[in-house]
Amino acid sequence: MRHSGWLLGTACAFTFAVATDAFAAEPPARLAVVIGNQDYSGVPDLLNAKADAERMAEIFTDLGYSVFSGIDLDRQSFEALLRQATINVQEGAEIVFFYAGHGIQIGRRNYLLPTDVSFDSIYDLPVEAVTLDRVVEVLSAKGNVHVAIIDACRDNPFPGAQLAGGLDASLFETRTGFDVMRTPLNSLMAFSTAPGEVAFDGPPGGNSPYVTAITNAISTKPAADVTQIFSSVREQVFQKTDGQQVPWESSTLVRPYHFRGAATVTQAVASQEEAAPETSRTLRLANVDLPDEIALRVEYDRSIDLVDAVAAAIAETVPMDVLATLELAAAPGSGSVRVGEGLRYVPQLQEEKSRAGGMTKVDAFTLTSGEDDVMRVTLQMEVNACDLHAGDVLDPGGVGLFRLANEIEVGPALVACRAAVEADPEEIRFIHQLGRAVQASGDYEEAFRLFEQARAAGYQRANYAVARLLTSPQVDRRLFDVPEDRDLANVLLEEGVRTSDPFSLHLLGRYLLREGESDADRERGFDLLDRAAELGHTYSMNELGIYFLTEDSSHYIPERGLAYLQGSADRDDIYGFHNLGIVALFGLDGSEPDLATAASWFLRGADGGHPQSPSTLGRMIVRGQLDAPLSEAVRYYDIGLDRGDAWGGVNAANMILRGEVGGFEIEDALVRAAKAAELSGDEPVGRALGLLEAAESRDLARAVQRLLNDLGQSVSIDGAIGPQTRGAISALLTEAGLEPPANDPRAQLSALAKLWWLKNPVRSDVF
């Protein structure tokens, strides 16, 4: 045994033929999602769902699947596991979903029950249960083959309960068993028993008859097609239960599928008897001593080619002339390794908010070139700074790390993503993430160009990003060359819906629910929003909450709206906080206004960065609804103005002009009004312009000088626009590429306010 070493994954000049597609012939990625819910908080526990899930996870791990498993998942944990699985699904993947736990039929739909399920209200269904057909849609959106195995038809834990699920709030009674459901193309749905019937549990801590039969069928018929496997399962369960339980399947498979694939990710797939052709890329080493361990530093990615890095690390000690294929002796801790025609590591991505500073992911596996000669490979994977600063939420092309739009630090994000695009212009996710950073800077025109570039290259999330800019009221199309095109946006969103992108589901659903021309449009809009909400998408929860809390409408169902808003707040969404504050402040749920509760929600929203919560707190202080000095109201108004709330600027300006707070001058009010006038919102902008129109020229001139100082220019505040002031105005605007205004203080103040927002872009969450 020889040395260990730390090396970057740089290019290697040894005997490697570089392919045009190094893994063109490798088998598709195989992914399994396995859930076992046994210990319930509000309904009867089950005997062996945990053991069933653990056994199935073991089986699929042995078969070479990347397994995502969860035991006793509450609703939010259920959402999190599904989201994690979806960001790991690769195009063309083969996907298996297994669920053991409580399940019921409501109307014509089948629902899986998280462990914290509690139907306290008839409107709790969408925030308490998980719809089976939607799980299948989400997981199969990018896959070529999908198999769902459901062992959930126990006794109904909610007999006689009636629940509302659709837009019209019709009530449906819960029923035992599952109903027949539509199966996506090239999928198989396997149920432990026939529609409407009950499945048997096995012995406590053991396996159910269904899982036992699956285990036996796979082990005794490893090469069998999946339809043959379940035919054998049906026969075994029928015999084991004396004919009382008959498993049932629905299939749209258009070609044979085998659980045990042609090659698994833990085995070599290349022949050791022939040298690789010139069009392939292989890692072959002499059958001699390997180092005990090598440690590689590479960049974190959805898939990492390790050929060059390993070759560079061992080249000093291992001759390259006698060829033998490396094999995998021990799998990595979380990701998977593919060997044979190359060497590739595929991490198991985690959905997580990125944190300040760098991030390193670590994993390890073991390779062998012979029976006794093994080498441990440790991976130190550095996350690219662009992924850290501008990764998108639930991005199917990202690496799992994300920041919400209002959390992007513009300066570092622009630097990091421009560097990433320059270093690797073929990596489309960096172009998309640069678009997010540019959009956060307020340059919608360049952001649109970048998103269009990513979309044209096939980047899925860019469909939503382009559609959002095509329809956003926040884009001033007089300043930015960004078209407004609802029809094109809808086409792009439909593509996002096809891939089950929750952001596209939300945006198209919102449009159809608000502006749909027919009942069918509105029904579909609700369904799209409800699908996104079921994945934990809080924007859709807020949209549906507001919809059902709209007074004097045919859809005013406050109890239903509150269920959605509470779901959003439970997931720490600042808009959920703010919306619940509005409900409490005005008694939108039909109860008396609760000022203390309202203020507590608005404080949580303000602390989290909500753009309107601070101004709402300011108004509560002014109205005597919140005990605080008026100067505190101005402070809150200023926070709201900085976040892009024009009312914050207007309200603070009025308080100063009326002399309601001390320590301010007239120019302080006019600067706030000028900033507000450059934001969105017809009414507050109109009010701000009115304040500026009514102001004296000398006061406007002093405001110009005040704002110049705020922009870093040192000028005297004397109300006289002389050479010094004009020179400072011209220098700032010319540097920013803006035309100097006419020699009029009102025009000068407006131009400087525009410049202020260019230098301090609004950081509200535009999504």
PDB file of N, CA, C and O in Angstrom, residues 572-632:
ATOM      1  N   ASP A 572     -43.369  29.083   8.320  1.00  0.00           N
ATOM      2  CA  ASP A 572     -42.559  30.297   8.524  1.00  0.00           C
ATOM      3  C   ASP A 572     -42.531  31.200   7.297  1.00  0.00           C
ATOM      4  O   ASP A 572     -41.513  31.839   7.004  1.00  0.00           O
ATOM      5  N   ASP A 573     -43.638  31.300   6.581  1.00  0.00           N
ATOM      6  CA  ASP A 573     -43.712  32.194   5.438  1.00  0.00           C
ATOM      7  C   ASP A 573     -44.146  33.581   5.896  1.00  0.00           C
ATOM      8  O   ASP A 573     -45.177  33.733   6.563  1.00  0.00           O
ATOM      9  N   ILE A 574     -43.377  34.605   5.518  1.00  0.00           N
ATOM     10  CA  ILE A 574     -43.663  35.959   5.992  1.00  0.00           C
ATOM     11  C   ILE A 574     -44.993  36.478   5.446  1.00  0.00           C
ATOM     12  O   ILE A 574     -45.656  37.300   6.087  1.00  0.00           O
ATOM     13  N   TYR A 575     -45.398  36.003   4.274  1.00  0.00           N
ATOM     14  CA  TYR A 575     -46.686  36.422   3.725  1.00  0.00           C
ATOM     15  C   TYR A 575     -47.838  35.760   4.483  1.00  0.00           C
ATOM     16  O   TYR A 575     -48.909  36.340   4.636  1.00  0.00           O
ATOM     17  N   GLY A 576     -47.611  34.542   4.954  1.00  0.00           N
ATOM     18  CA  GLY A 576     -48.600  33.920   5.823  1.00  0.00           C
ATOM     19  C   GLY A 576     -48.768  34.709   7.110  1.00  0.00           C
ATOM     20  O   GLY A 576     -49.894  34.925   7.589  1.00  0.00           O
ATOM     21  N   PHE A 577     -47.635  35.153   7.693  1.00  0.00           N
ATOM     22  CA  PHE A 577     -47.698  35.992   8.903  1.00  0.00           C
ATOM     23  C   PHE A 577     -48.523  37.251   8.628  1.00  0.00           C
ATOM     24  O   PHE A 577     -49.429  37.607   9.393  1.00  0.00           O
ATOM     25  N   HIS A 578     -48.167  37.935   7.538  1.00  0.00           N
ATOM     26  CA  HIS A 578     -48.834  39.201   7.242  1.00  0.00           C
ATOM     27  C   HIS A 578     -50.325  38.999   6.977  1.00  0.00           C
ATOM     28  O   HIS A 578     -51.162  39.765   7.474  1.00  0.00           O
ATOM     29  N   ASN A 579     -50.670  37.973   6.218  1.00  0.00           N
ATOM     30  CA  ASN A 579     -52.081  37.745   5.899  1.00  0.00           C
ATOM     31  C   ASN A 579     -52.902  37.394   7.131  1.00  0.00           C
ATOM     32  O   ASN A 579     -54.050  37.839   7.267  1.00  0.00           O
ATOM     33  N   LEU A 580     -52.337  36.624   8.043  1.00  0.00           N
ATOM     34  CA  LEU A 580     -53.055  36.341   9.289  1.00  0.00           C
ATOM     35  C   LEU A 580     -53.203  37.606  10.123  1.00  0.00           C
ATOM     36  O   LEU A 580     -54.199  37.778  10.843  1.00  0.00           O
ATOM     37  N   GLY A 581     -52.217  38.504  10.027  1.00  0.00           N
ATOM     38  CA  GLY A 581     -52.350  39.796  10.699  1.00  0.00           C
ATOM     39  C   GLY A 581     -53.511  40.599  10.145  1.00  0.00           C
ATOM     40  O   GLY A 581     -54.280  41.222  10.902  1.00  0.00           O
ATOM     41  N   ILE A 582     -53.672  40.604   8.830  1.00  0.00           N
ATOM     42  CA  ILE A 582     -54.786  41.320   8.200  1.00  0.00           C
ATOM     43  C   ILE A 582     -56.123  40.724   8.647  1.00  0.00           C
ATOM     44  O   ILE A 582     -57.087  41.449   8.945  1.00  0.00           O
ATOM     45  N   VAL A 583     -56.192  39.390   8.707  1.00  0.00           N
ATOM     46  CA  VAL A 583     -57.425  38.724   9.151  1.00  0.00           C
ATOM     47  C   VAL A 583     -57.779  39.158  10.566  1.00  0.00           C
ATOM     48  O   VAL A 583     -58.936  39.504  10.860  1.00  0.00           O
ATOM     49  N   ALA A 584     -56.784  39.157  11.454  1.00  0.00           N
ATOM     50  CA  ALA A 584     -57.042  39.536  12.848  1.00  0.00           C
ATOM     51  C   ALA A 584     -57.369  41.021  12.973  1.00  0.00           C
ATOM     52  O   ALA A 584     -58.234  41.417  13.764  1.00  0.00           O
ATOM     53  N   LEU A 585     -56.699  41.869  12.186  1.00  0.00           N
ATOM     54  CA  LEU A 585     -56.894  43.316  12.286  1.00  0.00           C
ATOM     55  C   LEU A 585     -58.311  43.726  11.887  1.00  0.00           C
ATOM     56  O   LEU A 585     -58.930  44.589  12.519  1.00  0.00           O
ATOM     57  N   PHE A 586     -58.831  43.099  10.832  1.00  0.00           N
ATOM     58  CA  PHE A 586     -60.142  43.501  10.316  1.00  0.00           C
ATOM     59  C   PHE A 586     -61.242  42.485  10.615  1.00  0.00           C
ATOM     60  O   PHE A 586     -62.388  42.672  10.187  1.00  0.00           O
ATOM     61  N   GLY A 587     -60.914  41.413  11.335  1.00  0.00           N
ATOM     62  CA  GLY A 587     -61.923  40.405  11.630  1.00  0.00           C
ATOM     63  C   GLY A 587     -62.476  39.749  10.384  1.00  0.00           C
ATOM     64  O   GLY A 587     -63.687  39.493  10.281  1.00  0.00           O
ATOM     65  N   LEU A 588     -61.596  39.459   9.405  1.00  0.00           N
ATOM     66  CA  LEU A 588     -62.052  38.900   8.136  1.00  0.00           C
ATOM     67  C   LEU A 588     -62.618  37.495   8.276  1.00  0.00           C
ATOM     68  O   LEU A 588     -63.274  36.992   7.360  1.00  0.00           O
ATOM     69  N   ASP A 589     -62.361  36.855   9.400  1.00  0.00           N
ATOM     70  CA  ASP A 589     -62.903  35.513   9.617  1.00  0.00           C
ATOM     71  C   ASP A 589     -64.280  35.550  10.262  1.00  0.00           C
ATOM     72  O   ASP A 589     -64.829  34.513  10.636  1.00  0.00           O
ATOM     73  N   GLY A 590     -64.847  36.748  10.388  1.00  0.00           N
ATOM     74  CA  GLY A 590     -66.170  36.875  10.980  1.00  0.00           C
ATOM     75  C   GLY A 590     -66.160  37.155  12.466  1.00  0.00           C
ATOM     76  O   GLY A 590     -67.212  37.395  13.060  1.00  0.00           O
ATOM     77  N   SER A 591     -64.995  37.134  13.081  1.00  0.00           N
ATOM     78  CA  SER A 591     -64.904  37.423  14.510  1.00  0.00           C
ATOM     79  C   SER A 591     -64.572  38.901  14.720  1.00  0.00           C
ATOM     80  O   SER A 591     -64.333  39.651  13.769  1.00  0.00           O
ATOM     81  N   GLU A 592     -64.546  39.319  15.970  1.00  0.00           N
ATOM     82  CA  GLU A 592     -64.193  40.700  16.284  1.00  0.00           C
ATOM     83  C   GLU A 592     -62.703  40.925  16.022  1.00  0.00           C
ATOM     84  O   GLU A 592     -61.885  40.022  16.205  1.00  0.00           O
ATOM     85  N   PRO A 593     -62.318  42.143  15.583  1.00  0.00           N
ATOM     86  CA  PRO A 593     -60.894  42.430  15.383  1.00  0.00           C
ATOM     87  C   PRO A 593     -60.090  42.171  16.658  1.00  0.00           C
ATOM     88  O   PRO A 593     -60.552  42.460  17.765  1.00  0.00           O
ATOM     89  N   ASP A 594     -58.894  41.628  16.498  1.00  0.00           N
ATOM     90  CA  ASP A 594     -58.011  41.299  17.614  1.00  0.00           C
ATOM     91  C   ASP A 594     -56.697  42.026  17.369  1.00  0.00           C
ATOM     92  O   ASP A 594     -55.819  41.538  16.654  1.00  0.00           O
ATOM     93  N   LEU A 595     -56.563  43.231  17.968  1.00  0.00           N
ATOM     94  CA  LEU A 595     -55.412  44.088  17.677  1.00  0.00           C
ATOM     95  C   LEU A 595     -54.107  43.485  18.165  1.00  0.00           C
ATOM     96  O   LEU A 595     -53.074  43.594  17.490  1.00  0.00           O
ATOM     97  N   ALA A 596     -54.119  42.872  19.316  1.00  0.00           N
ATOM     98  CA  ALA A 596     -52.886  42.296  19.860  1.00  0.00           C
ATOM     99  C   ALA A 596     -52.379  41.164  18.971  1.00  0.00           C
ATOM    100  O   ALA A 596     -51.181  41.071  18.664  1.00  0.00           O
ATOM    101  N   THR A 597     -53.295  40.289  18.538  1.00  0.00           N
ATOM    102  CA  THR A 597     -52.898  39.191  17.656  1.00  0.00           C
ATOM    103  C   THR A 597     -52.408  39.726  16.316  1.00  0.00           C
ATOM    104  O   THR A 597     -51.403  39.253  15.762  1.00  0.00           O
ATOM    105  N   ALA A 598     -53.117  40.754  15.804  1.00  0.00           N
ATOM    106  CA  ALA A 598     -52.703  41.345  14.530  1.00  0.00           C
ATOM    107  C   ALA A 598     -51.288  41.900  14.626  1.00  0.00           C
ATOM    108  O   ALA A 598     -50.439  41.647  13.760  1.00  0.00           O
ATOM    109  N   ALA A 599     -51.013  42.657  15.692  1.00  0.00           N
ATOM    110  CA  ALA A 599     -49.683  43.256  15.839  1.00  0.00           C
ATOM    111  C   ALA A 599     -48.601  42.192  15.945  1.00  0.00           C
ATOM    112  O   ALA A 599     -47.508  42.343  15.384  1.00  0.00           O
ATOM    113  N   SER A 600     -48.898  41.088  16.634  1.00  0.00           N
ATOM    114  CA  SER A 600     -47.888  40.034  16.778  1.00  0.00           C
ATOM    115  C   SER A 600     -47.565  39.400  15.427  1.00  0.00           C
ATOM    116  O   SER A 600     -46.402  39.095  15.137  1.00  0.00           O
ATOM    117  N   TRP A 601     -48.598  39.221  14.584  1.00  0.00           N
ATOM    118  CA  TRP A 601     -48.341  38.676  13.243  1.00  0.00           C
ATOM    119  C   TRP A 601     -47.553  39.662  12.389  1.00  0.00           C
ATOM    120  O   TRP A 601     -46.619  39.280  11.679  1.00  0.00           O
ATOM    121  N   PHE A 602     -47.919  40.939  12.453  1.00  0.00           N
ATOM    122  CA  PHE A 602     -47.197  41.937  11.647  1.00  0.00           C
ATOM    123  C   PHE A 602     -45.746  42.077  12.106  1.00  0.00           C
ATOM    124  O   PHE A 602     -44.849  42.284  11.277  1.00  0.00           O
ATOM    125  N   LEU A 603     -45.508  41.967  13.398  1.00  0.00           N
ATOM    126  CA  LEU A 603     -44.132  42.028  13.886  1.00  0.00           C
ATOM    127  C   LEU A 603     -43.311  40.860  13.336  1.00  0.00           C
ATOM    128  O   LEU A 603     -42.148  41.029  12.952  1.00  0.00           O
ATOM    129  N   ARG A 604     -43.910  39.673  13.289  1.00  0.00           N
ATOM    130  CA  ARG A 604     -43.199  38.524  12.716  1.00  0.00           C
ATOM    131  C   ARG A 604     -42.943  38.740  11.227  1.00  0.00           C
ATOM    132  O   ARG A 604     -41.877  38.395  10.707  1.00  0.00           O
ATOM    133  N   GLY A 605     -43.926  39.326  10.538  1.00  0.00           N
ATOM    134  CA  GLY A 605     -43.726  39.618   9.123  1.00  0.00           C
ATOM    135  C   GLY A 605     -42.644  40.649   8.904  1.00  0.00           C
ATOM    136  O   GLY A 605     -41.784  40.502   8.030  1.00  0.00           O
ATOM    137  N   ALA A 606     -42.655  41.716   9.709  1.00  0.00           N
ATOM    138  CA  ALA A 606     -41.644  42.772   9.573  1.00  0.00           C
ATOM    139  C   ALA A 606     -40.256  42.242   9.871  1.00  0.00           C
ATOM    140  O   ALA A 606     -39.289  42.538   9.156  1.00  0.00           O
ATOM    141  N   ASP A 607     -40.138  41.452  10.917  1.00  0.00           N
ATOM    142  CA  ASP A 607     -38.829  40.893  11.272  1.00  0.00           C
ATOM    143  C   ASP A 607     -38.300  39.963  10.178  1.00  0.00           C
ATOM    144  O   ASP A 607     -37.083  39.836  10.006  1.00  0.00           O
ATOM    145  N   GLY A 608     -39.217  39.322   9.448  1.00  0.00           N
ATOM    146  CA  GLY A 608     -38.800  38.395   8.403  1.00  0.00           C
ATOM    147  C   GLY A 608     -38.545  39.040   7.060  1.00  0.00           C
ATOM    148  O   GLY A 608     -38.077  38.376   6.141  1.00  0.00           O
ATOM    149  N   GLY A 609     -38.874  40.344   6.916  1.00  0.00           N
ATOM    150  CA  GLY A 609     -38.598  41.034   5.667  1.00  0.00           C
ATOM    151  C   GLY A 609     -39.809  41.343   4.811  1.00  0.00           C
ATOM    152  O   GLY A 609     -39.662  41.754   3.661  1.00  0.00           O
ATOM    153  N   HIS A 610     -41.026  41.168   5.342  1.00  0.00           N
ATOM    154  CA  HIS A 610     -42.206  41.460   4.540  1.00  0.00           C
ATOM    155  C   HIS A 610     -42.256  42.954   4.194  1.00  0.00           C
ATOM    156  O   HIS A 610     -42.032  43.801   5.055  1.00  0.00           O
ATOM    157  N   PRO A 611     -42.572  43.302   2.939  1.00  0.00           N
ATOM    158  CA  PRO A 611     -42.522  44.719   2.555  1.00  0.00           C
ATOM    159  C   PRO A 611     -43.649  45.579   3.110  1.00  0.00           C
ATOM    160  O   PRO A 611     -43.461  46.786   3.287  1.00  0.00           O
ATOM    161  N   GLN A 612     -44.826  44.981   3.376  1.00  0.00           N
ATOM    162  CA  GLN A 612     -45.941  45.800   3.861  1.00  0.00           C
ATOM    163  C   GLN A 612     -46.170  45.725   5.376  1.00  0.00           C
ATOM    164  O   GLN A 612     -46.844  46.587   5.929  1.00  0.00           O
ATOM    165  N   SER A 613     -45.644  44.726   6.031  1.00  0.00           N
ATOM    166  CA  SER A 613     -45.879  44.611   7.474  1.00  0.00           C
ATOM    167  C   SER A 613     -45.392  45.832   8.254  1.00  0.00           C
ATOM    168  O   SER A 613     -46.084  46.308   9.164  1.00  0.00           O
ATOM    169  N   PRO A 614     -44.197  46.397   7.951  1.00  0.00           N
ATOM    170  CA  PRO A 614     -43.757  47.576   8.722  1.00  0.00           C
ATOM    171  C   PRO A 614     -44.719  48.754   8.596  1.00  0.00           C
ATOM    172  O   PRO A 614     -45.051  49.406   9.601  1.00  0.00           O
ATOM    173  N   SER A 615     -45.170  49.055   7.383  1.00  0.00           N
ATOM    174  CA  SER A 615     -46.089  50.182   7.217  1.00  0.00           C
ATOM    175  C   SER A 615     -47.411  49.925   7.922  1.00  0.00           C
ATOM    176  O   SER A 615     -48.042  50.862   8.442  1.00  0.00           O
ATOM    177  N   THR A 616     -47.852  48.684   7.948  1.00  0.00           N
ATOM    178  CA  THR A 616     -49.090  48.361   8.657  1.00  0.00           C
ATOM    179  C   THR A 616     -48.929  48.610  10.148  1.00  0.00           C
ATOM    180  O   THR A 616     -49.848  49.129  10.809  1.00  0.00           O
ATOM    181  N   LEU A 617     -47.779  48.258  10.700  1.00  0.00           N
ATOM    182  CA  LEU A 617     -47.509  48.571  12.108  1.00  0.00           C
ATOM    183  C   LEU A 617     -47.503  50.078  12.332  1.00  0.00           C
ATOM    184  O   LEU A 617     -48.020  50.573  13.351  1.00  0.00           O
ATOM    185  N   GLY A 618     -46.910  50.823  11.383  1.00  0.00           N
ATOM    186  CA  GLY A 618     -46.919  52.278  11.505  1.00  0.00           C
ATOM    187  C   GLY A 618     -48.334  52.827  11.555  1.00  0.00           C
ATOM    188  O   GLY A 618     -48.649  53.704  12.379  1.00  0.00           O
ATOM    189  N   ARG A 619     -49.214  52.325  10.692  1.00  0.00           N
ATOM    190  CA  ARG A 619     -50.604  52.788  10.685  1.00  0.00           C
ATOM    191  C   ARG A 619     -51.304  52.433  11.991  1.00  0.00           C
ATOM    192  O   ARG A 619     -52.128  53.217  12.501  1.00  0.00           O
ATOM    193  N   MET A 620     -51.016  51.244  12.541  1.00  0.00           N
ATOM    194  CA  MET A 620     -51.641  50.875  13.809  1.00  0.00           C
ATOM    195  C   MET A 620     -51.221  51.831  14.925  1.00  0.00           C
ATOM    196  O   MET A 620     -52.038  52.200  15.785  1.00  0.00           O
ATOM    197  N   ILE A 621     -49.969  52.273  14.918  1.00  0.00           N
ATOM    198  CA  ILE A 621     -49.507  53.236  15.927  1.00  0.00           C
ATOM    199  C   ILE A 621     -50.234  54.566  15.753  1.00  0.00           C
ATOM    200  O   ILE A 621     -50.731  55.169  16.724  1.00  0.00           O
ATOM    201  N   VAL A 622     -50.329  55.056  14.524  1.00  0.00           N
ATOM    202  CA  VAL A 622     -50.979  56.344  14.247  1.00  0.00           C
ATOM    203  C   VAL A 622     -52.449  56.301  14.655  1.00  0.00           C
ATOM    204  O   VAL A 622     -52.997  57.286  15.183  1.00  0.00           O
ATOM    205  N   ARG A 623     -53.094  55.152  14.447  1.00  0.00           N
ATOM    206  CA  ARG A 623     -54.522  55.028  14.770  1.00  0.00           C
ATOM    207  C   ARG A 623     -54.777  54.724  16.241  1.00  0.00           C
ATOM    208  O   ARG A 623     -55.924  54.575  16.663  1.00  0.00           O
ATOM    209  N   GLY A 624     -53.726  54.615  17.022  1.00  0.00           N
ATOM    210  CA  GLY A 624     -53.896  54.299  18.431  1.00  0.00           C
ATOM    211  C   GLY A 624     -54.194  52.839  18.697  1.00  0.00           C
ATOM    212  O   GLY A 624     -54.615  52.475  19.800  1.00  0.00           O
ATOM    213  N   GLN A 625     -53.963  51.978  17.718  1.00  0.00           N
ATOM    214  CA  GLN A 625     -54.216  50.545  17.882  1.00  0.00           C
ATOM    215  C   GLN A 625     -53.016  49.811  18.471  1.00  0.00           C
ATOM    216  O   GLN A 625     -53.126  48.643  18.842  1.00  0.00           O
ATOM    217  N   LEU A 626     -51.883  50.487  18.518  1.00  0.00           N
ATOM    218  CA  LEU A 626     -50.664  49.894  19.054  1.00  0.00           C
ATOM    219  C   LEU A 626     -49.961  50.954  19.881  1.00  0.00           C
ATOM    220  O   LEU A 626     -49.737  52.078  19.410  1.00  0.00           O
ATOM    221  N   ASP A 627     -49.675  50.621  21.112  1.00  0.00           N
ATOM    222  CA  ASP A 627     -49.114  51.596  22.051  1.00  0.00           C
ATOM    223  C   ASP A 627     -47.625  51.787  21.780  1.00  0.00           C
ATOM    224  O   ASP A 627     -46.796  50.960  22.166  1.00  0.00           O
ATOM    225  N   ALA A 628     -47.289  52.899  21.091  1.00  0.00           N
ATOM    226  CA  ALA A 628     -45.896  53.231  20.788  1.00  0.00           C
ATOM    227  C   ALA A 628     -45.857  54.697  20.373  1.00  0.00           C
ATOM    228  O   ALA A 628     -46.860  55.241  19.882  1.00  0.00           O
ATOM    229  N   PRO A 629     -44.720  55.383  20.549  1.00  0.00           N
ATOM    230  CA  PRO A 629     -44.621  56.795  20.139  1.00  0.00           C
ATOM    231  C   PRO A 629     -44.719  56.945  18.632  1.00  0.00           C
ATOM    232  O   PRO A 629     -44.390  56.030  17.873  1.00  0.00           O
ATOM    233  N   LEU A 630     -45.155  58.144  18.194  1.00  0.00           N
ATOM    234  CA  LEU A 630     -45.312  58.381  16.767  1.00  0.00           C
ATOM    235  C   LEU A 630     -43.981  58.286  16.020  1.00  0.00           C
ATOM    236  O   LEU A 630     -43.960  57.956  14.826  1.00  0.00           O
ATOM    237  N   SER A 631     -42.900  58.582  16.696  1.00  0.00           N
ATOM    238  CA  SER A 631     -41.599  58.446  16.035  1.00  0.00           C
ATOM    239  C   SER A 631     -41.351  56.989  15.621  1.00  0.00           C
ATOM    240  O   SER A 631     -40.672  56.720  14.627  1.00  0.00           O
ATOM    241  N   GLU A 632     -41.919  56.052  16.364  1.00  0.00           N
ATOM    242  CA  GLU A 632     -41.785  54.639  16.014  1.00  0.00           C
ATOM    243  C   GLU A 632     -42.579  54.335  14.738  1.00  0.00           C
ATOM    244  O   GLU A 632     -42.178  53.476  13.929  1.00  0.00           O
TER     245      GLU A 632
END
